[in-house]
Short mmCIF file of C-alpha atoms and ligand atoms in Angstrom, two decimals:
data_model
loop_
_atom_site.label_atom_id
_atom_site.label_comp_id
_atom_site.label_asym_id
_atom_site.label_seq_id
_atom_site.Cartn_x
_atom_site.Cartn_y
_atom_site.Cartn_z
CA MET A 1 89.56 86.70 86.01
CA ALA A 2 86.86 88.73 84.46
CA PHE A 3 87.02 92.46 84.67
CA VAL A 4 83.51 93.34 84.02
CA GLN A 5 80.86 90.66 83.02
CA PRO A 6 77.38 92.11 82.18
CA THR A 7 75.34 90.08 79.73
CA LEU A 8 72.11 91.88 80.22
CA SER A 9 71.85 95.80 80.35
CA VAL A 10 74.17 97.33 83.24
CA PRO A 11 71.92 99.04 85.82
CA THR A 12 72.70 102.49 86.86
CA SER A 13 74.34 101.64 90.22
CA ARG A 14 77.04 99.92 88.07
CA LEU A 15 77.47 102.45 85.61
CA GLN A 16 79.67 104.80 87.51
CA GLU A 17 81.75 101.99 88.37
CA SER A 18 81.99 100.92 84.71
CA GLN A 19 82.87 104.62 83.90
CA ASP A 20 85.46 104.54 86.51
CA PHE A 21 86.96 101.34 84.84
CA LEU A 22 86.84 102.65 81.48
CA HIS A 23 88.78 105.67 82.82
CA SER A 24 91.29 103.96 84.78
CA THR A 25 91.98 100.74 83.15
CA ARG A 26 94.51 99.73 80.27
CA SER A 27 92.71 97.47 77.76
CA ALA A 28 92.77 94.11 78.52
CA VAL A 29 94.07 93.13 75.00
CA ASP A 30 95.99 94.71 72.48
CA TYR A 31 93.82 95.84 69.37
CA LEU A 32 93.90 92.54 67.25
CA PRO A 33 93.04 89.14 68.49
CA VAL A 34 95.41 87.15 70.14
CA GLN A 35 96.93 84.27 68.01
CA LYS A 36 96.13 81.47 70.51
CA PRO A 37 92.96 82.19 72.28
CA THR A 38 91.74 79.88 75.14
CA LYS A 39 89.66 77.00 74.10
CA SER A 40 85.89 77.80 74.36
CA PHE A 41 83.08 74.86 74.38
CA TRP A 42 81.19 76.55 71.61
CA ILE A 43 84.29 76.47 69.11
CA ASP A 44 86.12 73.54 70.22
CA SER A 45 83.92 70.74 70.67
CA PRO A 46 84.01 68.23 67.95
CA ASP A 47 82.84 69.31 64.61
CA ALA A 48 81.39 72.55 65.87
CA ASN A 49 83.09 74.80 63.58
CA PRO A 50 83.14 73.43 60.03
CA LEU A 51 84.19 76.85 58.50
CA ALA A 52 86.89 77.33 60.98
CA THR A 53 89.79 77.61 58.52
CA GLU A 54 87.74 78.35 55.38
CA GLY A 55 89.78 80.26 52.87
CA SER A 56 92.74 80.59 54.81
CA THR A 57 94.94 79.52 52.24
CA GLY A 58 95.23 80.56 48.52
CA PHE A 59 95.00 83.94 46.62
CA LEU A 60 92.88 86.87 48.02
CA PRO A 61 90.56 88.30 45.24
CA ALA A 62 91.84 91.47 43.98
CA ALA A 63 88.40 93.27 44.83
CA ALA A 64 84.97 93.13 45.64
CA ASP A 65 82.09 95.49 46.30
CA ILE A 66 82.00 95.21 49.99
CA CYS A 67 84.50 94.08 52.24
CA ILE A 68 83.25 92.91 55.53
CA VAL A 69 85.97 92.74 58.34
CA GLY A 70 85.01 90.18 61.08
CA SER A 71 83.12 87.06 61.09
CA GLY A 72 81.16 87.08 64.21
CA ILE A 73 77.36 87.39 64.39
CA THR A 74 77.72 91.02 63.00
CA GLY A 75 79.65 90.64 59.81
CA VAL A 76 77.80 87.31 58.88
CA SER A 77 74.45 89.09 59.60
CA VAL A 78 75.36 91.82 57.12
CA ALA A 79 76.17 89.36 54.58
CA TYR A 80 72.80 87.36 55.26
CA HIS A 81 70.96 90.56 54.97
CA LEU A 82 72.66 91.52 51.69
CA ALA A 83 72.09 88.26 50.49
CA THR A 84 68.07 88.25 51.07
CA ARG A 85 68.15 91.54 49.22
CA PHE A 86 70.41 90.63 46.08
CA THR A 87 70.61 87.74 43.96
CA ARG A 88 73.27 85.95 42.20
CA GLU A 89 72.30 87.60 38.93
CA GLU A 90 73.06 90.99 40.39
CA PRO A 91 76.60 91.77 40.16
CA LEU A 92 77.44 92.24 44.10
CA LYS A 93 80.54 90.78 45.30
CA VAL A 94 80.95 90.56 49.37
CA ILE A 95 84.05 89.09 51.04
CA ILE A 96 84.48 88.46 54.58
CA LEU A 97 87.98 88.67 56.42
CA GLU A 98 88.66 87.21 59.56
CA ALA A 99 91.90 87.38 61.61
CA ARG A 100 91.71 83.83 63.24
CA ASP A 101 89.46 81.19 62.61
CA PHE A 102 85.43 81.76 61.44
CA CYS A 103 83.48 83.00 64.26
CA SER A 104 86.36 83.03 67.08
CA GLY A 105 85.95 86.19 68.70
CA ALA A 106 82.86 87.35 71.48
CA THR A 107 79.99 84.92 69.17
CA GLY A 108 82.33 82.08 69.64
CA ARG A 109 82.91 82.48 73.51
CA ASN A 110 79.71 84.16 74.96
CA GLY A 111 76.95 82.83 77.44
CA GLY A 112 74.64 81.79 74.83
CA HIS A 113 71.77 83.78 75.77
CA LEU A 114 69.45 85.18 73.22
CA THR A 115 67.40 87.42 75.89
CA PRO A 116 65.91 90.48 74.66
CA ASN A 117 65.56 93.20 77.34
CA SER A 118 62.32 93.41 78.64
CA PHE A 119 62.30 96.19 81.10
CA ILE A 120 65.36 95.97 83.18
CA ASP A 121 67.49 99.19 83.34
CA PHE A 122 64.39 100.95 81.55
CA SER A 123 64.96 104.11 83.74
CA ALA A 124 68.67 104.32 82.82
CA LEU A 125 67.94 104.54 79.17
CA GLU A 126 64.97 106.72 79.47
CA ALA A 127 67.37 109.02 81.27
CA LYS A 128 69.74 108.74 78.82
CA TYR A 129 67.80 109.17 75.65
CA GLY A 130 64.50 110.32 76.56
CA GLN A 131 60.96 107.94 76.94
CA LEU A 132 60.65 107.10 72.97
CA GLU A 133 64.12 105.98 72.01
CA ALA A 134 64.34 104.01 75.36
CA LYS A 135 61.19 102.00 74.24
CA LYS A 136 62.60 101.81 70.78
CA ALA A 137 65.70 100.26 72.17
CA LEU A 138 63.79 97.52 73.65
CA ASP A 139 61.43 97.18 70.54
CA LEU A 140 64.89 96.75 68.76
CA GLU A 141 66.05 93.84 70.90
CA SER A 142 62.37 92.19 70.75
CA HIS A 143 62.30 92.74 66.91
CA THR A 144 66.02 91.38 66.42
CA ALA A 145 65.25 88.33 68.52
CA LYS A 146 62.09 87.68 66.73
CA GLY A 147 64.39 87.85 63.34
CA ILE A 148 66.51 85.38 64.46
CA LEU A 149 63.88 82.98 65.94
CA GLU A 150 62.13 83.35 62.27
CA PHE A 151 65.57 82.50 60.38
CA ILE A 152 66.00 79.19 62.58
CA SER A 153 62.29 78.23 62.40
CA SER A 154 62.49 78.78 58.43
CA GLN A 155 65.38 76.53 58.06
CA ASP A 156 64.02 74.02 60.28
CA ILE A 157 67.26 74.17 62.28
CA VAL A 158 66.09 74.13 66.13
CA ASP A 159 67.94 71.27 67.12
CA GLU A 160 71.00 71.91 64.90
CA VAL A 161 71.54 75.39 66.88
CA ASP A 162 70.30 73.66 70.36
CA LEU A 163 67.56 76.44 70.46
CA VAL A 164 65.59 76.20 73.85
CA ALA A 165 62.73 78.46 74.54
CA GLY A 166 63.01 78.13 78.03
CA GLY A 167 62.33 81.76 79.09
CA HIS A 168 64.66 83.97 81.55
CA VAL A 169 64.58 84.56 85.16
CA THR A 170 66.38 87.39 87.06
CA MET A 171 67.04 86.71 90.37
CA PHE A 172 67.63 89.96 92.68
CA VAL A 173 69.81 88.89 95.09
CA THR A 174 69.91 92.34 96.96
CA ASP A 175 66.95 94.58 98.08
CA ASP A 176 68.55 97.28 96.28
CA GLU A 177 68.60 95.14 92.81
CA PHE A 178 64.57 94.30 93.47
CA CYS A 179 63.73 97.99 93.91
CA ARG A 180 65.42 99.06 90.84
CA ALA A 181 63.84 96.44 88.64
CA GLN A 182 60.22 97.53 90.04
CA GLU A 183 61.10 101.29 89.47
CA ASP A 184 62.30 99.98 85.97
CA TYR A 185 59.12 98.07 85.24
CA HIS A 186 57.02 100.88 86.12
CA ALA A 187 58.64 103.15 83.78
CA ALA A 188 58.75 100.81 81.38
CA ARG A 189 54.72 100.44 81.91
CA VAL A 190 54.36 104.13 81.75
CA ALA A 191 55.99 104.28 78.54
CA GLY A 192 53.85 101.70 76.99
CA VAL A 193 56.13 99.10 76.81
CA ASP A 194 54.42 95.43 76.22
CA LEU A 195 55.15 93.67 79.44
CA SER A 196 52.47 91.19 79.17
CA ASN A 197 55.39 88.31 79.15
CA VAL A 198 56.71 89.75 82.78
CA GLU A 199 55.77 87.64 85.74
CA TRP A 200 56.94 88.59 89.15
CA LEU A 201 58.02 85.86 91.69
CA SER A 202 58.08 86.44 95.36
CA LYS A 203 60.75 84.90 97.41
CA GLU A 204 58.24 82.18 98.37
CA GLU A 205 57.55 81.57 95.05
CA MET A 206 60.91 81.35 93.80
CA TYR A 207 61.76 78.84 96.66
CA SER A 208 58.77 76.55 95.75
CA ILE A 209 59.47 76.72 92.08
CA TYR A 210 63.23 76.73 91.78
CA GLY A 211 64.43 76.34 95.41
CA VAL A 212 66.21 79.78 95.67
CA HIS A 213 65.55 82.27 98.57
CA TYR A 214 65.38 85.21 96.43
CA PRO A 215 62.53 86.92 94.42
CA GLY A 216 62.90 87.14 90.86
CA ALA A 217 61.13 88.10 87.44
CA ARG A 218 60.32 85.68 84.74
CA TYR A 219 59.91 86.92 81.07
CA GLY A 220 60.83 85.55 77.49
CA GLY A 221 64.08 84.47 76.50
CA HIS A 222 66.08 81.55 74.47
CA ASN A 223 69.44 80.06 74.73
CA LEU A 224 71.32 78.55 71.96
CA TRP A 225 74.61 77.51 70.24
CA PRO A 226 75.60 81.09 68.80
CA LEU A 227 78.35 79.36 66.30
CA LYS A 228 76.25 77.19 64.75
CA LEU A 229 73.52 79.61 64.57
CA VAL A 230 76.22 82.02 62.42
CA THR A 231 77.35 79.21 60.58
CA HIS A 232 73.83 78.77 59.18
CA LEU A 233 73.60 82.23 58.51
CA TYR A 234 76.83 82.24 56.39
CA ASN A 235 75.97 79.10 54.63
CA PHE A 236 72.46 80.82 53.34
CA ALA A 237 74.33 83.79 52.31
CA LYS A 238 76.97 82.15 50.37
CA PHE A 239 74.08 80.17 48.54
CA LYS A 240 72.28 83.08 47.83
CA MET A 241 74.74 85.66 46.32
CA PRO A 242 78.62 85.65 45.43
CA LEU A 243 80.33 85.57 48.81
CA SER A 244 83.84 84.48 50.21
CA LEU A 245 85.30 83.88 53.47
CA HIS A 246 88.88 84.32 54.28
CA THR A 247 89.93 83.40 57.67
CA SER A 248 93.65 83.80 59.28
CA THR A 249 93.26 87.13 57.28
CA PRO A 250 93.89 90.11 59.65
CA VAL A 251 93.21 93.52 57.92
CA SER A 252 96.26 95.55 59.03
CA THR A 253 95.10 98.91 57.72
CA ILE A 254 92.76 100.60 55.38
CA SER A 255 93.82 102.88 52.58
CA PRO A 256 92.35 105.18 49.88
CA ASN A 257 92.59 103.90 46.60
CA LYS A 258 94.54 105.48 43.71
CA VAL A 259 92.39 108.23 42.00
CA GLY A 260 90.33 106.98 39.11
CA SER A 261 89.99 103.58 40.71
CA PRO A 262 86.65 101.95 40.28
CA HIS A 263 87.04 101.06 44.32
CA ARG A 264 87.31 103.56 46.98
CA TRP A 265 89.41 101.70 49.29
CA LYS A 266 92.03 99.33 49.40
CA VAL A 267 91.87 96.81 52.74
CA HIS A 268 95.56 95.58 53.43
CA THR A 269 96.11 92.22 54.98
CA PRO A 270 99.36 90.11 55.27
CA ARG A 271 98.31 88.01 52.38
CA GLY A 272 97.52 90.84 50.17
CA SER A 273 95.17 93.52 49.61
CA VAL A 274 91.66 93.74 48.43
CA SER A 275 90.14 96.63 46.82
CA CYS A 276 86.55 97.49 47.58
CA SER A 277 83.91 100.20 47.54
CA TYR A 278 82.34 99.50 50.86
CA VAL A 279 84.06 98.63 53.88
CA VAL A 280 82.16 97.17 57.05
CA HIS A 281 83.73 97.13 60.56
CA ALA A 282 82.40 94.18 62.22
CA THR A 283 85.17 93.98 64.48
CA ASN A 284 83.28 94.80 67.93
CA ALA A 285 86.22 94.93 70.69
CA TYR A 286 88.98 95.39 68.23
CA ALA A 287 87.67 98.12 66.28
CA SER A 288 89.90 100.67 67.23
CA HIS A 289 92.82 98.80 65.32
CA LEU A 290 91.52 99.83 62.45
CA LEU A 291 89.56 102.90 63.40
CA PRO A 292 92.19 104.77 65.85
CA HIS A 293 89.78 107.39 66.89
CA LEU A 294 87.59 104.69 68.41
CA ARG A 295 90.57 103.90 71.28
CA GLY A 296 89.98 104.96 74.79
CA PRO A 297 86.67 105.60 76.88
CA SER A 298 84.96 107.59 74.52
CA GLY A 299 85.17 104.84 71.81
CA ILE A 300 85.47 100.90 72.25
CA VAL A 301 87.02 99.32 74.96
CA PRO A 302 88.09 95.65 74.94
CA THR A 303 87.15 93.92 78.14
CA ARG A 304 87.56 90.50 78.86
CA GLY A 305 84.78 88.20 79.93
CA GLN A 306 85.03 84.73 81.53
CA VAL A 307 82.52 81.59 80.86
CA MET A 308 82.62 78.17 81.93
CA ALA A 309 81.13 74.66 81.18
CA VAL A 310 80.30 73.03 84.37
CA ARG A 311 78.64 69.73 84.66
CA ALA A 312 75.40 69.78 86.90
CA SER A 313 75.12 67.62 90.01
CA VAL A 314 71.56 66.42 89.10
CA PRO A 315 69.77 65.46 86.16
CA LEU A 316 67.98 68.12 83.89
CA ASP A 317 64.42 67.18 85.47
CA GLN A 318 65.65 68.52 88.70
CA PHE A 319 66.22 71.99 87.31
CA ARG A 320 62.50 72.64 87.28
CA GLY A 321 62.59 74.13 83.55
CA ARG A 322 64.78 74.92 80.99
CA SER A 323 65.13 78.82 81.83
CA SER A 324 68.33 80.97 81.59
CA TRP A 325 69.12 82.80 84.55
CA ASP A 326 71.08 86.20 85.52
CA ALA A 327 71.61 87.44 88.97
CA ASN A 328 73.84 89.98 90.68
CA ASP A 329 72.70 92.78 88.36
CA GLY A 330 73.51 90.70 85.29
CA PHE A 331 76.93 89.80 86.17
CA GLU A 332 76.34 86.11 86.54
CA TYR A 333 74.35 84.30 84.01
CA TRP A 334 73.80 80.43 83.28
CA PHE A 335 71.52 77.97 81.74
CA PRO A 336 71.74 73.93 81.38
CA ARG A 337 72.32 72.66 77.89
CA PRO A 338 70.16 70.11 76.38
CA VAL A 339 70.74 66.45 77.31
CA THR A 340 70.49 63.44 75.17
CA THR A 341 69.35 61.06 77.99
CA ILE A 342 66.90 61.57 81.03
CA SER A 343 69.46 60.56 83.30
CA GLU A 344 72.58 62.61 81.94
CA HIS A 345 73.34 65.72 84.06
CA PRO A 346 73.62 68.66 81.80
CA LEU A 347 76.55 70.85 81.19
CA VAL A 348 75.79 74.20 82.83
CA ILE A 349 77.14 77.38 80.80
CA LEU A 350 78.28 79.62 83.19
CA GLY A 351 79.49 83.26 82.85
CA GLY A 352 80.53 85.13 85.71
CA GLY A 353 79.93 82.54 88.34
CA ARG A 354 81.65 83.89 91.24
CA GLU A 355 78.38 83.82 93.67
CA VAL A 356 75.92 81.58 91.96
CA GLU A 357 77.17 78.17 92.82
CA SER A 358 76.62 78.65 96.59
CA ARG A 359 73.15 79.80 95.88
CA PHE A 360 71.89 76.66 93.95
CA GLU A 361 73.59 73.92 96.19
CA LEU A 362 71.41 71.37 94.66
CA ILE A 363 72.30 72.27 90.96
CA PHE A 364 75.90 72.84 91.41
CA GLU A 365 78.54 70.78 93.70
CA LEU A 366 80.86 73.09 95.55
CA GLY A 367 84.24 72.41 94.43
CA ARG A 368 83.36 70.66 91.21
CA GLU A 369 85.97 71.53 88.37
CA PRO A 370 84.59 72.90 85.21
CA VAL A 371 84.69 70.50 81.83
CA MET A 372 85.94 73.96 80.08
CA GLU A 373 86.77 77.65 81.18
CA TRP A 374 87.18 80.22 78.46
CA THR A 375 87.68 84.00 77.91
CA GLY A 376 86.03 86.23 75.43
CA ILE A 377 86.53 90.19 74.68
CA MET A 378 83.47 92.53 74.70
CA GLY A 379 83.59 95.79 73.21
CA PHE A 380 82.34 98.32 75.88
CA THR A 381 81.42 101.87 75.11
CA SER A 382 80.77 104.28 77.75
CA LEU A 383 77.01 104.42 76.88
CA ARG A 384 77.02 100.75 76.97
CA ASP A 385 74.99 100.97 73.63
CA PRO A 386 76.91 100.12 70.15
CA PHE A 387 78.29 102.62 67.42
CA VAL A 388 76.14 101.63 64.31
CA GLY A 389 75.92 103.46 61.06
CA PRO A 390 78.60 105.30 58.76
CA VAL A 391 82.05 105.72 60.38
CA GLY A 392 82.16 109.41 61.49
CA ASP A 393 85.26 111.27 61.84
CA LEU A 394 86.47 112.47 65.57
CA ASP A 395 85.65 115.83 64.42
CA ALA A 396 81.74 115.63 64.72
CA SER A 397 81.34 118.99 63.01
CA SER A 398 83.30 117.71 60.01
CA HIS A 399 80.52 117.26 57.20
CA ASP A 400 82.69 115.58 54.40
CA SER A 401 83.76 112.19 56.28
CA ASN A 402 87.35 110.79 55.80
CA TYR A 403 85.48 107.45 55.80
CA LYS A 404 83.10 107.78 53.00
CA GLY A 405 81.84 104.23 52.29
CA GLN A 406 82.96 102.80 55.55
CA PHE A 407 80.38 101.47 58.19
CA ILE A 408 80.42 99.83 61.71
CA ALA A 409 78.41 98.05 64.11
CA ALA A 410 80.53 97.38 67.13
CA GLY A 411 80.56 97.63 70.92
CA TYR A 412 77.61 95.67 72.25
CA SER A 413 78.98 95.99 75.57
CA GLY A 414 78.50 92.20 76.74
CA HIS A 415 74.85 92.33 75.31
CA GLY A 416 75.20 91.73 71.55
CA MET A 417 73.05 88.65 70.64
CA PRO A 418 69.63 90.43 70.64
CA ARG A 419 71.14 93.58 69.04
CA ALA A 420 73.70 92.63 66.31
CA TYR A 421 71.63 90.94 63.81
CA ALA A 422 69.26 93.70 63.40
CA TRP A 423 68.39 95.32 60.05
C1 FAD B 501 82.62 86.04 77.80
C2 FAD B 501 81.13 86.90 76.92
C3 FAD B 501 80.01 86.32 77.13
C4 FAD B 501 78.88 87.00 76.32
N1 FAD B 501 77.62 86.36 76.69
C5 FAD B 501 76.70 87.04 76.17
C6 FAD B 501 75.27 86.50 76.15
O1 FAD B 501 75.07 85.29 76.61
N2 FAD B 501 74.29 87.05 75.52
C7 FAD B 501 74.58 88.20 74.70
O2 FAD B 501 73.73 88.61 73.95
N3 FAD B 501 75.72 88.72 74.28
C8 FAD B 501 76.82 87.99 75.15
N4 FAD B 501 78.08 88.57 74.91
C9 FAD B 501 78.31 89.63 73.81
C10 FAD B 501 78.11 88.95 72.52
O3 FAD B 501 78.94 87.68 72.33
C11 FAD B 501 78.66 89.88 71.50
O4 FAD B 501 77.93 91.21 71.85
C12 FAD B 501 78.57 89.60 70.11
O5 FAD B 501 78.92 88.07 70.12
C13 FAD B 501 79.43 90.39 69.12
O6 FAD B 501 79.36 90.13 67.80
P1 FAD B 501 80.34 90.43 66.82
O7 FAD B 501 80.14 89.98 65.60
O8 FAD B 501 80.02 91.93 66.89
O9 FAD B 501 81.74 90.54 67.37
P2 FAD B 501 82.62 89.40 67.56
O10 FAD B 501 82.15 88.25 67.51
O11 FAD B 501 83.80 89.61 68.51
O12 FAD B 501 83.59 89.13 65.75
C14 FAD B 501 84.40 90.35 65.46
C15 FAD B 501 85.49 89.25 64.92
O13 FAD B 501 86.20 90.28 64.16
C16 FAD B 501 87.29 89.71 64.14
N5 FAD B 501 88.52 90.89 63.80
C17 FAD B 501 88.82 91.74 64.76
N6 FAD B 501 89.68 92.62 64.32
C18 FAD B 501 90.05 92.05 62.97
C19 FAD B 501 90.76 92.51 61.85
N7 FAD B 501 91.69 93.63 61.81
N8 FAD B 501 90.73 91.75 60.94
C20 FAD B 501 90.04 90.88 60.68
N9 FAD B 501 89.22 90.45 61.51
C21 FAD B 501 89.06 91.08 62.50
C22 FAD B 501 87.61 88.81 65.32
O14 FAD B 501 88.43 88.05 65.05
C23 FAD B 501 86.23 88.48 65.28
O15 FAD B 501 85.97 87.36 65.05
C24 FAD B 501 79.11 87.85 75.72
C25 FAD B 501 80.44 88.28 75.33
C26 FAD B 501 81.54 87.69 75.97
C27 FAD B 501 82.93 88.00 75.67
#
């Protein structure tokens, strides 16, 4: 069972519920990834993860300029962006240390949606940060998704990563959800957010198009195979600059190097240690293992989510489009995977899914067993936004950080695909 499972921003009404959760519940996991995770469709399908055990044996390099901890979309995007700015001729050495197999955290276990937030929850964002920052948050998401799409297009890998430009539909199951979404829409419009791609659909229109009895809003969105995208990002970066990946290499601690050493930090693992000048914490839900001051409700709380792959009861053409969907305040989300023949019934990747099956009788057969079912650990923050930038001390008034040269991007609170790749 999942505790909390949003993939889109969490609406205000859920905020208090989630705050209570953060304050009252012990973390779902310890602070390092478990060694025998459930099997995910994205990771455990045949040939899906060619880099799974890359660099898991042999010696670790003694030193690097930059050490990235974690090989999900965040860590690998850091390597990718460095690679686009530095060349092989420049003496920049980067290593990625990964506790388990390559990309075996949330990125390899998520719902596969690449859906930048168009307007949902805008009022809550505005209340938290003001109108300008709220608008910037949405702009950042569309900028990030655009960057990923440009990478995919420039590398000509649309089919390899199973990218589907199917758009996204949010279905409003309750009047309350619908009213809040309309308020968000109007607040976003007043703020000057570009809403030209948003289309409201009445209950009747939704029924005639999709066969469901609820109103909805349709806007831009994609779905894809996240691990395959990250594999391509890694291979690109590796081709461009000195980069090495070491899987099965959990970082246990980071300590200051001896005075006079050319590198500021020593990163310790059971396989030995690596000296480096800069450390990037791309460990998301597990960040507090190396940064204990991020433990607890004001930091990053590991939170379990659950996804399944279930065979639809009808072929893809009866889905009436390739949209990804969410409902129930973003706590349920799904899309049909591509098929290879017209008659094939697609696999539906379904996150949450406690209620959705009963609302799509035509698509889901009640009682059908999933083909695969897995869990993944999200990193939640109390504001639902990630910590990004130089690692600070717990004491915010301290000017001279004890973490000089260490950076973090973590805590996407279940909505990382259109945020983590940003630069
Ligand atoms: C069930 C589920 C469904 C989701 N659905 C969606 C969705 O549909 N759309 C969306 O936008 N977002 C979704 N998310 C959120 C999204 O997957 C994450 O925000 C994103 O993948 C975070 O990427 P990351 O690289 O920061 O973290 P991760 O992918 O978790 O990578 C962190 C890596 O760090 C490694 N690591 C941790 N500690 C250490 C250590 N000490 N030493 C070495 N390595 C370490 C881990 O093993 C892991 O591989 C979902 C998440 C889950 C769990």
